[in-house]
Every structure is written in structure tokens, then in C-alpha cells.
Coordinates of C-alpha atoms (C1' of nucleotides) in Angstrom, one line a residue:
Chain A
M1 CA 13.8 30.4 -40.4
K2 CA 15.8 30.0 -37.2
R3 CA 13.9 29.9 -33.9
T4 CA 14.2 32.7 -31.4
I5 CA 14.8 31.8 -27.8
I6 CA 11.8 33.1 -25.8
R7 CA 14.1 34.8 -23.2
D8 CA 15.6 36.9 -26.0
L9 CA 12.3 37.5 -27.7
L10 CA 10.7 38.9 -24.6
K11 CA 13.6 41.4 -24.2
S12 CA 13.0 42.6 -27.8
E13 CA 11.4 46.0 -28.6
E14 CA 11.3 45.3 -32.3
F15 CA 7.7 44.5 -33.2
D16 CA 5.9 43.8 -36.6
R17 CA 8.4 41.2 -37.8
T18 CA 8.2 37.5 -38.4
V19 CA 9.6 35.2 -35.8
V20 CA 9.8 31.5 -35.1
V21 CA 9.4 30.1 -31.6
K22 CA 9.4 26.5 -30.4
G23 CA 8.3 25.2 -27.0
W24 CA 5.8 23.4 -24.9
I25 CA 2.2 24.6 -24.1
R26 CA 1.9 25.7 -20.5
N27 CA -1.7 26.8 -20.7
R28 CA -4.4 27.5 -23.3
R29 CA -7.6 29.5 -23.2
G30 CA -9.9 30.9 -25.8
S31 CA -13.3 30.9 -27.5
K32 CA -14.8 29.7 -30.7
N33 CA -12.7 31.7 -33.1
V34 CA -9.5 32.3 -31.3
A35 CA -7.2 30.5 -28.9
F36 CA -4.4 31.9 -26.7
V37 CA -1.5 29.7 -26.0
A38 CA 1.1 30.3 -23.3
L39 CA 4.3 28.8 -24.7
N40 CA 7.5 28.1 -22.7
D41 CA 10.9 26.9 -24.0
G42 CA 12.8 26.7 -20.7
S43 CA 14.9 29.7 -21.4
T44 CA 13.0 31.8 -18.9
I45 CA 10.1 31.4 -16.5
N46 CA 8.0 33.8 -18.7
N47 CA 5.8 32.4 -21.4
V48 CA 5.1 34.0 -24.8
Q49 CA 1.5 34.3 -25.9
I50 CA 0.6 32.8 -29.2
V51 CA -2.6 33.9 -30.8
V52 CA -4.3 31.2 -32.9
D53 CA -7.0 32.4 -35.3
F54 CA -9.1 29.4 -36.2
E55 CA -10.6 31.0 -39.3
K56 CA -7.1 31.6 -40.7
L57 CA -5.5 28.3 -39.6
G58 CA -8.4 25.9 -39.7
E59 CA -10.9 25.2 -37.0
N60 CA -9.5 21.8 -36.0
I61 CA -5.9 22.9 -35.7
M62 CA -5.8 22.7 -32.0
D63 CA -8.0 19.7 -31.4
G64 CA -6.4 17.6 -28.7
V65 CA -3.5 20.0 -28.5
G66 CA -3.4 20.8 -24.8
V67 CA -1.0 21.5 -21.9
G68 CA 2.3 19.8 -22.5
S69 CA 2.1 19.5 -26.3
S70 CA 5.1 20.9 -28.2
L71 CA 4.8 23.4 -31.0
S72 CA 6.7 25.2 -33.7
V73 CA 5.1 28.5 -34.5
E74 CA 6.0 31.1 -37.1
G75 CA 4.2 34.4 -37.0
Q76 CA 4.1 38.2 -36.6
L77 CA 5.5 39.5 -33.3
I78 CA 3.2 42.4 -32.3
E79 CA 2.4 44.5 -29.3
S80 CA -0.2 42.7 -27.4
Q81 CA -3.8 43.6 -28.0
G82 CA -4.8 42.4 -24.6
G83 CA -3.5 43.3 -21.1
G84 CA -1.2 41.0 -19.1
Q85 CA 1.7 40.8 -21.5
K86 CA 3.8 43.2 -23.6
M87 CA 3.9 41.2 -26.8
E88 CA 2.3 38.3 -28.6
I89 CA 2.8 36.3 -31.7
V90 CA 0.0 36.0 -34.2
A91 CA 0.5 32.5 -35.7
E92 CA 0.9 32.1 -39.4
K93 CA 2.4 28.7 -39.5
F94 CA 1.4 26.4 -36.7
E95 CA 3.0 23.0 -36.4
V96 CA 2.3 20.5 -33.6
L97 CA 5.6 18.7 -32.9
G98 CA 4.2 16.3 -30.3
I99 CA 0.9 15.8 -28.7
A100 CA 0.6 15.4 -24.9
D101 CA -2.6 13.4 -24.3
P102 CA -4.6 15.4 -21.8
K103 CA -6.1 12.3 -20.4
T104 CA -2.8 10.9 -19.3
Y105 CA -0.5 14.0 -19.0
P106 CA -0.1 14.5 -15.2
L107 CA 0.7 18.2 -15.1
Q108 CA -2.1 20.8 -15.0
P109 CA -1.9 24.6 -14.9
K110 CA -2.4 24.6 -11.2
K111 CA -0.4 24.1 -8.0
H112 CA 0.9 20.6 -7.5
S113 CA 2.3 19.4 -4.3
L114 CA 6.1 19.0 -4.2
E115 CA 5.6 15.4 -3.0
F116 CA 3.6 14.6 -6.1
L117 CA 6.2 16.3 -8.4
R118 CA 8.9 14.2 -6.7
E119 CA 7.1 11.1 -8.0
I120 CA 7.2 12.5 -11.5
A121 CA 10.7 14.0 -11.4
H122 CA 11.1 13.2 -15.1
L123 CA 8.4 15.7 -15.9
R124 CA 8.8 18.2 -13.1
F125 CA 11.3 20.3 -15.1
R126 CA 8.1 21.5 -17.0
T127 CA 6.8 23.3 -14.0
N128 CA 7.5 26.9 -13.1
T129 CA 9.0 26.0 -9.8
F130 CA 11.5 23.4 -11.1
G131 CA 12.3 25.4 -14.2
A132 CA 13.3 28.3 -11.9
I133 CA 15.3 25.9 -9.6
T134 CA 17.1 24.4 -12.6
R135 CA 18.1 27.7 -14.0
I136 CA 19.3 28.9 -10.6
R137 CA 21.2 25.7 -10.1
H138 CA 23.0 26.3 -13.3
A139 CA 23.8 29.9 -12.3
M140 CA 25.1 28.7 -8.9
I141 CA 27.4 26.1 -10.5
F142 CA 28.7 28.8 -12.9
S143 CA 29.3 31.3 -10.0
V144 CA 31.3 28.7 -8.1
H145 CA 33.7 28.2 -11.0
Q146 CA 33.9 31.9 -11.7
F147 CA 34.6 32.8 -8.1
F148 CA 37.6 30.4 -7.9
N149 CA 38.8 31.0 -11.4
D150 CA 38.9 34.8 -10.7
R151 CA 41.1 34.1 -7.7
G152 CA 43.6 31.8 -9.5
F153 CA 42.3 28.5 -8.1
Y154 CA 42.7 25.3 -10.1
N155 CA 39.8 22.9 -10.4
I156 CA 40.9 19.3 -9.5
H157 CA 39.0 16.2 -10.5
T158 CA 39.5 13.9 -7.5
P159 CA 38.6 10.2 -7.9
I160 CA 35.0 9.0 -7.6
I161 CA 36.2 5.5 -6.9
T162 CA 38.5 5.3 -3.9
S163 CA 40.2 2.5 -2.0
S164 CA 40.8 4.4 1.2
D165 CA 38.3 3.7 3.9
A166 CA 40.0 6.0 6.4
E167 CA 38.2 9.2 5.5
G168 CA 35.8 8.8 8.4
A169 CA 33.0 10.7 6.8
G170 CA 30.4 8.0 7.0
E171 CA 29.1 4.8 5.5
M172 CA 30.3 4.1 2.0
F173 CA 28.9 2.5 -1.1
Q174 CA 31.0 -0.4 -2.2
V175 CA 32.1 -0.7 -5.8
T176 CA 32.6 -4.3 -7.0
T177 CA 32.5 -6.5 -10.1
L178 CA 32.4 -9.6 -8.0
D179 CA 29.6 -12.1 -8.5
L180 CA 27.4 -11.5 -5.5
Q181 CA 25.6 -14.8 -6.0
N182 CA 28.9 -16.6 -5.8
T183 CA 31.4 -14.5 -3.9
P184 CA 35.0 -15.7 -4.1
M185 CA 36.4 -16.4 -0.6
N186 CA 40.0 -16.8 0.5
E187 CA 41.5 -19.4 2.9
A188 CA 40.4 -17.3 6.0
N189 CA 36.8 -17.4 4.6
E190 CA 36.8 -13.7 3.9
V191 CA 35.7 -12.1 0.7
D192 CA 38.7 -12.4 -1.7
Y193 CA 39.1 -8.8 -2.9
K194 CA 42.3 -9.8 -4.8
S195 CA 40.0 -11.1 -7.5
D196 CA 37.9 -8.0 -7.6
F197 CA 38.2 -5.5 -10.4
F198 CA 40.8 -3.3 -8.7
G199 CA 42.4 -6.1 -6.7
K200 CA 41.3 -4.5 -3.5
K201 CA 38.1 -3.3 -1.8
T202 CA 36.8 0.0 -3.4
N203 CA 34.1 2.5 -2.6
L204 CA 32.5 5.6 -4.0
T205 CA 34.1 8.7 -2.6
V206 CA 32.7 10.4 0.5
S207 CA 35.0 13.4 0.1
G208 CA 37.7 14.6 -2.2
Q209 CA 39.5 16.4 0.6
L210 CA 42.5 14.2 1.1
E211 CA 43.3 14.2 -2.6
A212 CA 42.7 17.9 -2.9
E213 CA 45.3 18.4 -0.1
L214 CA 47.8 16.5 -2.2
A215 CA 47.2 18.9 -5.1
A216 CA 47.1 22.0 -2.9
L217 CA 50.5 21.2 -1.6
A218 CA 52.0 21.8 -5.0
M219 CA 49.4 23.9 -6.9
G220 CA 48.8 26.4 -4.1
Q221 CA 45.0 27.0 -4.5
V222 CA 42.7 24.2 -5.7
Y223 CA 39.1 23.3 -5.4
T224 CA 37.0 20.2 -6.3
F225 CA 33.4 20.3 -7.3
G226 CA 32.2 16.8 -7.7
P227 CA 29.6 14.2 -6.7
T228 CA 29.9 12.7 -3.2
F229 CA 28.3 9.5 -2.0
R230 CA 27.2 8.6 1.5
A231 CA 25.4 5.4 2.3
E232 CA 24.0 6.7 5.6
N233 CA 20.4 5.8 6.3
S234 CA 19.5 9.5 6.5
N235 CA 15.9 10.5 6.0
T236 CA 15.8 14.2 6.4
T237 CA 15.1 17.3 4.4
R238 CA 18.9 18.1 4.2
H239 CA 20.6 14.8 3.4
L240 CA 21.1 13.0 0.1
S241 CA 22.9 9.8 -0.7
E242 CA 24.4 11.4 -3.8
F243 CA 25.2 15.1 -3.6
W244 CA 27.6 17.7 -4.9
M245 CA 30.3 19.1 -2.8
I246 CA 32.7 22.0 -3.3
E247 CA 36.0 21.5 -1.5
P248 CA 38.7 24.3 -1.7
E249 CA 42.1 23.5 -0.3
V250 CA 44.7 26.3 0.0
A251 CA 48.3 26.0 0.9
F252 CA 49.6 28.7 3.5
N253 CA 46.0 29.5 4.6
D254 CA 45.4 29.5 8.3
I255 CA 41.9 29.2 9.9
V256 CA 41.2 32.9 9.6
D257 CA 42.1 32.9 5.8
N258 CA 39.9 29.8 5.6
M259 CA 36.9 31.6 7.2
D260 CA 37.4 34.6 4.9
L261 CA 37.5 32.4 1.8
A262 CA 34.3 30.6 2.8
E263 CA 32.4 33.8 3.7
D264 CA 33.6 35.6 0.5
M265 CA 32.5 32.6 -1.6
L266 CA 29.0 32.3 -0.1
K267 CA 28.4 36.0 -0.4
Y268 CA 29.7 35.9 -4.0
C269 CA 27.4 33.1 -5.0
V270 CA 24.4 34.7 -3.3
Q271 CA 25.1 38.0 -5.0
Y272 CA 25.5 36.2 -8.3
A273 CA 22.0 34.8 -8.0
L274 CA 20.6 38.2 -7.1
D275 CA 22.3 39.7 -10.2
N276 CA 21.4 37.0 -12.6
C277 CA 18.2 35.1 -11.6
K278 CA 15.8 38.0 -10.8
D279 CA 12.7 36.6 -12.5
D280 CA 13.2 33.1 -11.0
L281 CA 13.9 34.4 -7.5
E282 CA 10.8 36.6 -7.7
F283 CA 8.7 33.6 -8.7
L284 CA 10.1 31.5 -5.9
S285 CA 9.6 34.3 -3.4
K286 CA 5.9 34.6 -4.3
R287 CA 5.5 30.9 -4.2
L288 CA 7.1 30.8 -0.7
Q289 CA 4.9 33.6 0.6
E290 CA 1.8 31.9 -0.8
E291 CA 2.8 28.6 0.9
E292 CA 3.4 30.3 4.2
K293 CA 0.1 32.2 4.2
G294 CA -1.4 29.7 6.6
K295 CA 1.4 30.1 9.1
K296 CA 1.5 32.6 12.0
E297 CA 3.4 35.7 11.2
A298 CA 6.2 34.9 13.7
D299 CA 6.8 31.5 12.0
R300 CA 7.1 33.0 8.5
S301 CA 10.5 33.3 6.9
M302 CA 12.1 36.5 5.7
E303 CA 11.2 37.4 2.2
L304 CA 13.6 35.5 -0.1
I305 CA 15.3 38.4 -1.9
E306 CA 15.5 40.4 1.2
K307 CA 17.1 37.4 3.0
L308 CA 19.7 37.0 0.2
N309 CA 20.6 40.7 0.2
F310 CA 21.0 40.5 4.0
V311 CA 23.4 37.6 3.8
A312 CA 25.3 39.1 0.9
Q313 CA 25.8 42.4 2.7
N314 CA 26.4 41.6 6.3
D315 CA 29.4 39.9 8.0
F316 CA 28.9 36.5 9.4
E317 CA 29.2 36.2 13.2
R318 CA 32.5 34.4 14.2
V319 CA 32.3 32.7 17.5
T320 CA 34.4 30.1 19.3
Y321 CA 32.9 26.8 20.5
T322 CA 33.7 27.9 24.1
E323 CA 31.8 31.1 23.7
A324 CA 28.9 29.3 22.0
I325 CA 28.7 27.0 25.0
R326 CA 28.7 30.0 27.3
I327 CA 25.8 31.6 25.3
L328 CA 23.8 28.4 25.2
K329 CA 24.3 27.7 29.0
N330 CA 22.9 31.2 29.8
S331 CA 20.1 31.0 27.2
K332 CA 16.5 30.9 28.3
P333 CA 15.7 27.5 26.7
N334 CA 18.6 26.0 28.4
K335 CA 17.8 27.4 31.9
K336 CA 14.1 26.4 31.4
K337 CA 15.2 23.0 30.2
K338 CA 13.4 23.5 26.9
F339 CA 16.2 21.9 25.0
D340 CA 16.0 18.1 24.5
Y341 CA 19.7 18.1 25.3
V342 CA 20.4 20.6 28.1
I343 CA 24.0 22.1 27.9
E344 CA 25.8 21.2 31.1
D345 CA 29.6 21.2 30.4
W346 CA 32.2 22.2 28.0
G347 CA 32.9 19.4 25.6
A348 CA 29.2 18.6 24.7
D349 CA 28.5 18.1 21.0
L350 CA 26.1 20.7 19.7
Q351 CA 22.7 19.4 18.6
S352 CA 20.6 20.9 15.8
E353 CA 18.5 22.7 18.3
H354 CA 21.5 24.5 19.7
E355 CA 22.8 25.5 16.3
R356 CA 19.3 26.7 15.4
Y357 CA 19.1 28.8 18.6
L358 CA 22.5 30.4 17.9
V359 CA 21.7 31.2 14.3
E360 CA 18.0 32.0 14.3
K361 CA 17.4 33.4 17.8
H362 CA 20.6 34.7 19.2
F363 CA 22.7 36.1 16.3
K364 CA 20.0 36.2 13.6
K365 CA 22.6 35.8 10.9
P366 CA 25.0 33.2 9.5
V367 CA 27.5 32.0 12.2
I368 CA 31.0 30.6 11.9
L369 CA 31.8 28.4 14.9
I370 CA 35.5 27.6 15.4
D371 CA 37.9 25.9 17.9
Y372 CA 35.9 22.8 18.7
P373 CA 37.0 20.2 21.2
A374 CA 39.4 17.9 19.4
N375 CA 37.6 14.7 20.4
I376 CA 34.4 15.5 18.5
K377 CA 36.2 16.4 15.2
A378 CA 38.1 14.6 12.5
F379 CA 41.7 13.4 12.9
Y380 CA 43.2 15.7 10.2
M381 CA 42.2 19.0 11.9
K382 CA 45.0 21.1 13.4
L383 CA 45.4 21.0 17.1
N384 CA 45.5 24.4 18.9
E385 CA 48.2 25.4 21.4
D386 CA 45.8 24.6 24.2
G387 CA 46.1 20.9 23.3
K388 CA 42.4 20.3 23.6
T389 CA 40.7 22.2 20.7
V390 CA 41.2 22.0 17.0
R391 CA 41.0 24.7 14.3
A392 CA 37.7 23.5 12.9
M393 CA 35.1 25.7 11.5
D394 CA 31.4 25.1 10.8
I395 CA 29.3 27.7 9.0
L396 CA 25.7 27.6 10.1
F397 CA 22.9 29.1 8.1
P398 CA 19.4 30.0 9.2
G399 CA 16.9 27.3 8.3
I400 CA 19.5 25.0 7.0
G401 CA 22.1 24.3 9.7
E402 CA 25.6 23.3 8.7
I403 CA 26.3 24.4 5.2
V404 CA 30.1 24.3 5.5
G405 CA 32.5 22.2 7.5
G406 CA 36.2 22.8 7.3
S407 CA 39.4 23.3 9.2
E408 CA 43.1 24.2 9.1
R409 CA 44.8 20.9 8.5
E410 CA 47.3 19.2 10.9
A411 CA 50.6 19.9 9.1
D412 CA 52.9 18.3 11.7
L413 CA 53.8 14.7 10.8
E414 CA 54.2 13.4 14.4
T415 CA 51.0 15.0 15.7
L416 CA 49.0 13.6 12.8
K417 CA 50.5 10.1 13.2
S418 CA 49.7 10.0 16.9
K419 CA 46.1 11.1 16.2
M420 CA 45.7 8.4 13.5
A421 CA 47.1 5.8 15.9
A422 CA 44.6 6.8 18.6
L423 CA 41.8 6.3 16.1
D424 CA 43.2 3.0 14.7
I425 CA 43.7 4.5 11.2
P426 CA 46.3 2.3 9.6
E427 CA 49.4 4.4 8.8
D428 CA 50.6 2.2 5.9
E429 CA 47.4 2.7 3.9
M430 CA 47.7 6.4 4.3
Y431 CA 51.4 6.7 3.4
W432 CA 50.6 9.0 0.5
Y433 CA 48.7 11.4 2.7
L434 CA 51.4 11.4 5.3
D435 CA 54.1 12.0 2.6
T436 CA 52.8 15.6 2.2
R437 CA 53.8 16.1 5.8
R438 CA 57.1 14.4 5.3
F439 CA 58.2 16.4 2.3
G440 CA 57.9 20.2 2.6
S441 CA 54.8 20.3 4.8
V442 CA 53.1 23.8 5.1
P443 CA 50.2 25.1 7.0
H444 CA 47.0 24.7 4.8
S445 CA 43.3 24.9 5.2
G446 CA 40.1 23.9 3.4
F447 CA 36.5 23.2 3.7
G448 CA 33.5 21.3 2.2
L449 CA 30.5 23.2 1.1
G450 CA 27.3 21.2 0.4
F451 CA 26.1 22.5 -2.9
E452 CA 22.5 21.4 -2.5
R453 CA 22.4 23.1 0.9
M454 CA 23.5 26.3 -0.7
M455 CA 20.7 25.7 -3.2
L456 CA 18.2 25.3 -0.4
F457 CA 19.2 28.7 1.0
V458 CA 19.2 30.5 -2.4
T459 CA 15.9 29.1 -3.6
G460 CA 14.1 29.1 -0.2
M461 CA 13.0 25.5 -0.8
S462 CA 12.8 23.4 2.3
N463 CA 13.5 19.8 1.0
I464 CA 16.9 19.0 -0.4
R465 CA 15.3 16.5 -2.8
D466 CA 13.7 19.4 -4.6
V467 CA 16.9 21.3 -5.5
I468 CA 18.7 18.4 -7.3
P469 CA 17.2 17.1 -10.5
F470 CA 17.2 13.4 -9.7
P471 CA 17.5 12.9 -5.9
R472 CA 19.2 9.8 -4.5
A473 CA 18.2 8.8 -1.0
P474 CA 17.5 5.6 0.9
K475 CA 14.9 3.6 -1.1
Q476 CA 15.0 6.3 -3.8
A477 CA 16.9 5.8 -7.0
E478 CA 14.1 6.2 -9.6
F479 CA 14.8 7.9 -12.9
Chain B
rU21 C1' 17.8 3.7 12.4
rC22 C1' 14.2 6.1 16.2
rC23 C1' 9.7 9.2 17.2
rU24 C1' 5.1 11.5 15.2
rC25 C1' 1.7 12.1 11.4
rU26 C1' -0.4 10.8 6.5
rU27 C1' -2.4 7.3 2.6
rU28 C1' -10.1 8.2 -0.4
rA29 C1' -11.2 10.2 -8.3
rG30 C1' -5.7 12.2 -12.8
rC31 C1' -4.4 16.3 -8.8
rU32 C1' -5.6 18.8 -3.9
rC33 C1' -8.7 17.3 -0.2
rA34 C1' -13.8 16.5 2.8
rG35 C1' -16.2 12.1 4.6
rU36 C1' -20.0 13.0 11.7
rU37 C1' -21.0 8.3 17.2
rG38 C1' -19.2 2.1 12.3
rG39 C1' -25.1 2.2 8.7
rU40 C1' -27.9 1.6 2.9
rU41 C1' -26.1 4.4 -4.0
rA42 C1' -18.4 7.5 -1.5
rG43 C1' -18.4 13.7 -2.1
rA44 C1' -16.2 18.9 -3.5
rG45 C1' -12.8 22.1 -6.4
rC46 C1' -9.4 21.7 -10.3
rA47 C1' -8.2 18.6 -14.6
rC48 C1' -10.8 15.7 -18.3
rC49 C1' -15.2 14.9 -21.9
rU50 C1' -19.7 17.5 -24.5
rG51 C1' -21.8 22.1 -25.8
rA52 C1' -22.0 27.8 -25.6
rC53 C1' -19.1 32.4 -26.2
rU54 C1' -15.3 37.7 -31.5
rG55 C1' -9.3 38.8 -27.4
rU56 C1' -8.5 35.2 -23.2
rU57 C1' -5.0 36.1 -18.5
rA58 C1' -5.5 30.0 -13.2
rA59 C1' -11.0 32.9 -19.0
rU60 C1' -16.2 32.3 -18.1
rC61 C1' -21.1 29.7 -18.4
rA62 C1' -24.2 24.8 -18.8
rG63 C1' -24.0 19.5 -18.5
rG64 C1' -21.3 14.8 -17.5
rG65 C1' -18.2 11.1 -11.8
rU66 C1' -14.1 8.8 -14.4
rG67 C1' -12.9 5.1 -7.5
rU68 C1' -8.4 -1.7 -5.8
rC69 C1' -11.1 4.2 -0.1
rC70 C1' -2.3 1.9 0.2
rU71 C1' -1.8 -3.9 1.0
rA72 C1' -2.9 -8.4 3.9
rG73 C1' -5.4 -10.3 7.9
rG74 C1' -9.0 -9.5 11.9
rU75 C1' -13.5 -7.6 15.0
rU76 C1' -18.8 -6.8 13.6
rC77 C1' -25.4 -8.2 11.2
rA78 C1' -22.5 -4.1 8.8
rA79 C1' -15.7 -1.3 8.0
rG80 C1' -13.4 4.4 4.0
rU81 C1' -14.3 4.7 9.5
rC82 C1' -12.3 0.1 14.7
rC83 C1' -7.8 -3.6 15.7
rU84 C1' -3.0 -6.1 14.1
rA85 C1' 1.0 -6.5 10.7
rG86 C1' 3.3 -4.5 6.4
rA87 C1' 4.4 -0.8 2.5
rA88 C1' 4.9 4.1 0.7
rG89 C1' 5.2 9.3 1.7
rA90 C1' 5.9 13.7 5.0
rG91 C1' 7.9 16.2 9.4
rG92 C1' 11.4 15.9 13.5
rA93 C1' 16.0 13.4 15.7
rG94 C1' 20.8 11.1 14.8
rC95 C1' 24.9 10.8 11.1
rC96 C1' 26.7 15.1 8.3
rA97 C1' 27.7 18.7 3.6

RNA sequence: UCCUCUUUAGCUCAGUUGGUUAGAGCACCUGACUGUUAAUCAGGGUGUCCUAGGUUCAAGUCCUAGAAGAGGAGCCA
């Protein structure tokens, strides 16, 4: 008989029929004659209760079969005789597929710390929390593709290995097949990359943007959704060395179109989670409230589902950098010098504390900041008519900070070339990028959205290492 | 990379001014119980007190160095 997925079974109203379920034991209770097993197969956060009658199946049938053991059970699906669940399966055939030795199996039916679970990331899928996160992560991936597909975007696979080191998005991981014990050197006593695999120095990508621009300037609307690698020594709750980034790039879009696209997309994905991940979100919401019980009421976060609804239904605040500086200069913490970095003049880079103030205290909603000073932003961003600001946009989310960074791109060849020259970016290595401005250049815009940062927001988790299955961070490449 | 904190049983944590045999809850083991809901009840402690030095009659506790983890900052998505 074919197994029924537990998610489908729990939706069923058809009782008094034989079913087969397979899964892992989450908990077991019972007495001398009967045991109750909570079985989970990953399809849903909910377990199905198996009733094991020892008289019928043999009194030793569950010896040593504890939490974590895997089962195949055939039996009658009936309305539950006890409270607490709608239905249960009275086991008729009970097969243990694999024992989990209770002496060494590290998971218990109780709360484990997230730090401990990070150390056993290979097993943490088996917890309610990580099961929920994993299902939501899938739904979010799916919603991203659906959003863009519905709007006629093409998904572009940009290269993971790149030779350009001009992207300026941080430290890179080098990719090489050279013998590090015996590195070949040239006459100038430099590493001889001519003998390396690609014949030149190569790295893992820090962004697919430049290549996405190439595609956008022919295909119109494109997006990438791939792994991204940054070799920064970042030890924070919102940085990973390996993360997934979504980078749409759209020909003919100006900065306002770009903001509209990013806001629509974030709202779409959040709404998708609300519509499709109800059970998991409810679990995570309860978990979060439980965790914050010890906090003062003022420090507690908004209830998760309420927070997601709020973001999905309300417009983001759109503010220029200049206006943000004005707000910050006049703010209480700035006047009372409560900020570590007091805002004095136009041109200052915004610190996390300033972004948090704007989002969490002043506007109390997601904020899109635009028109930053040119000198604190990347070379490819379009210069405004004022000659001193660029059409950059950062989207700041409560509790997370920057979730999106993007801009209208500089479409004018000469302006772009002079900015590259000022930053010592070699023109000849970037000829392919500049060619798009040489041949039929058009205004275009795009942004990068940190997928795991969106996951933090949607799940309400606070450490980015808990929303990716196998986190990569400095000194952390286990599993 | 910088600042702060933490590291004691499988897990979560307590351990007083340095003092004799290191504690609790859960898990686990043994037993009881005719249907449990984190089942309950009775009994059982399973330990490199992160590592290496040092101070002291005596160190889980104090000092130095290191490691790992957490939170914050920077870099950013």
C-alpha cells in the first residue's frame, strides 16, 4: 500500500479506512498496554498520533524505539478517542525502519537553544522550529520565481566563478587549482596566474549585477537568484559568507519604477507566506512570544503575523537622504548626543543606529531611502542633475536594517568612464560592461535583495545562521 | 577586525567571602499505571567544571594567555 503524506492525511475527513504513514517519532507516551506515538514526516509541522496496542502487536514491539526512530505504520484511520487531536491511526502493521539510540540521539521533546541546534545543523531539520523555517524558505523561493514569472521576467544564471575584481562589493574568495605548497611564480616574483586553471585570477562572485545588466539590455526584464560569496570577516546576526541574493535588472526602469518593483515584490512574498504557511507562521509566532516573555513589554516585537500583515498592506515610506539627515539632526537622540555617531553635516554615512531610529522610532514602517551622496555609493549608480547625489535606494526593514540595496544605473558612457577613472577601476578589464553603454544604451535600474534577510523578517528569527540550512561564516563551514 | 559577555552532566542552568563527597529540572536507565497530550508516580548521577600555565595549605570560584560561542559595531544583502 502507498504511503499517505501526513499533511494530506490531516486534511482528510474520511475515517475508518486503512492508511500507511511513514515518518520519524517526535514523542511517545503511554502505559503498560498502550503507547501513543507522535509521528512526523516533514510535510507539515503537525504530527499524526499512532496508537500502539501491545496486546495486539506484541509487548516488546516498542522496546528501544524512542524519539527520532523511523517507522512505517499501517492501520485504521479513526476519529481520535482522546482529546488534543482530530484523528489517530490504530496500528495494525508496525515496522521500525531505523532505531535512534536514545542514549546518543541529541534531540529531546523539549526546547533546545538555537546555539546548540546550530552545532547539530545536520539534525536540526527534525525540530519543529527548523521544519517550519525550511518549509517557509521553500515557499519564499517559490514566491520569488512566481512573482517574476507572472510579470514576464527571465531568470538569468550569472556566473559563480568570475574574473572581474572591480565589482567593489567586498572581499572575495579566490578560486584556484594552483599548488599552494609550491606556487608558480613569474619573473617579477608574482604569482603566475597564467598557469592557473582559467589562465587568470578568478574569484567566487560577490554579485551577479553586472552580468544581469548585460542580459537586461537585450531581454528587457531579468532577475538572478543565486549564491553569493563574501570573504568579509563579518561576525553578526545578519551576515553570511555564502548567501542567496535576488537581483532584478530592468531596462527602461527609472529609480521610481525600481522602488515600485522592490516594494511590490517584498509585499508579494510576505503575502505569499501569509497565504501558504499559516501553521508554520503560527508556530514561529508562539515560539517568539514565548522567547520574549522575559522582556519588558516595550522591548517586545509586534506579533509575527500582525507584523507581516502590516507590511503587506501598508506603503513603505519613501524619503531622500537629505530629508533623512534633516530628521536625524532634529531627533532627540541626536540633540541629546545619545547616538554614538552624532549627525552634524550633510554627507555623513548613515550608521545602523540612525537607520534603526528612522525605521523603528520615527516612521515605524519599512523605509526606502534615495538620493545618497555620490561619494558614499558605488560607481555604477546614476548621477542626479545636482551633480552630487546618485539615484541609489536602500530599503530598511524594522529589526533587520538594509534588506535591499539598488539604484538606477549610470547609462551615460562618459560619466561612467570618468567615475571609474576616479576610483582606479581599469577600463580595459570592464570593456564588456562599458559596451552596453556604447551600443544602444538605455536607462535601467535594478537592486539586490538578501534572501536570508527577507527570511529573517518573515520567520521572525533573529540570527541569519538559523534561516539557511547550512550557514557559512568565518570559522564556520561544518556539514 | 574591535568592544562586551559566556563556557559546570546528553540538554538548560545553579554553585555564596576560595574550603572537605559538584547540584536541580528535563533526557536516560529500572519499576508502577487500561487512552496519553511536554502523561504521571517511585527509585537511580551518568562530570576532562573549555584548554594551558600561574597564585594558594587549598581553585569550578582568583590571575595570565589561548580556543569556542553569543550580543553589539564596522563591511554590506
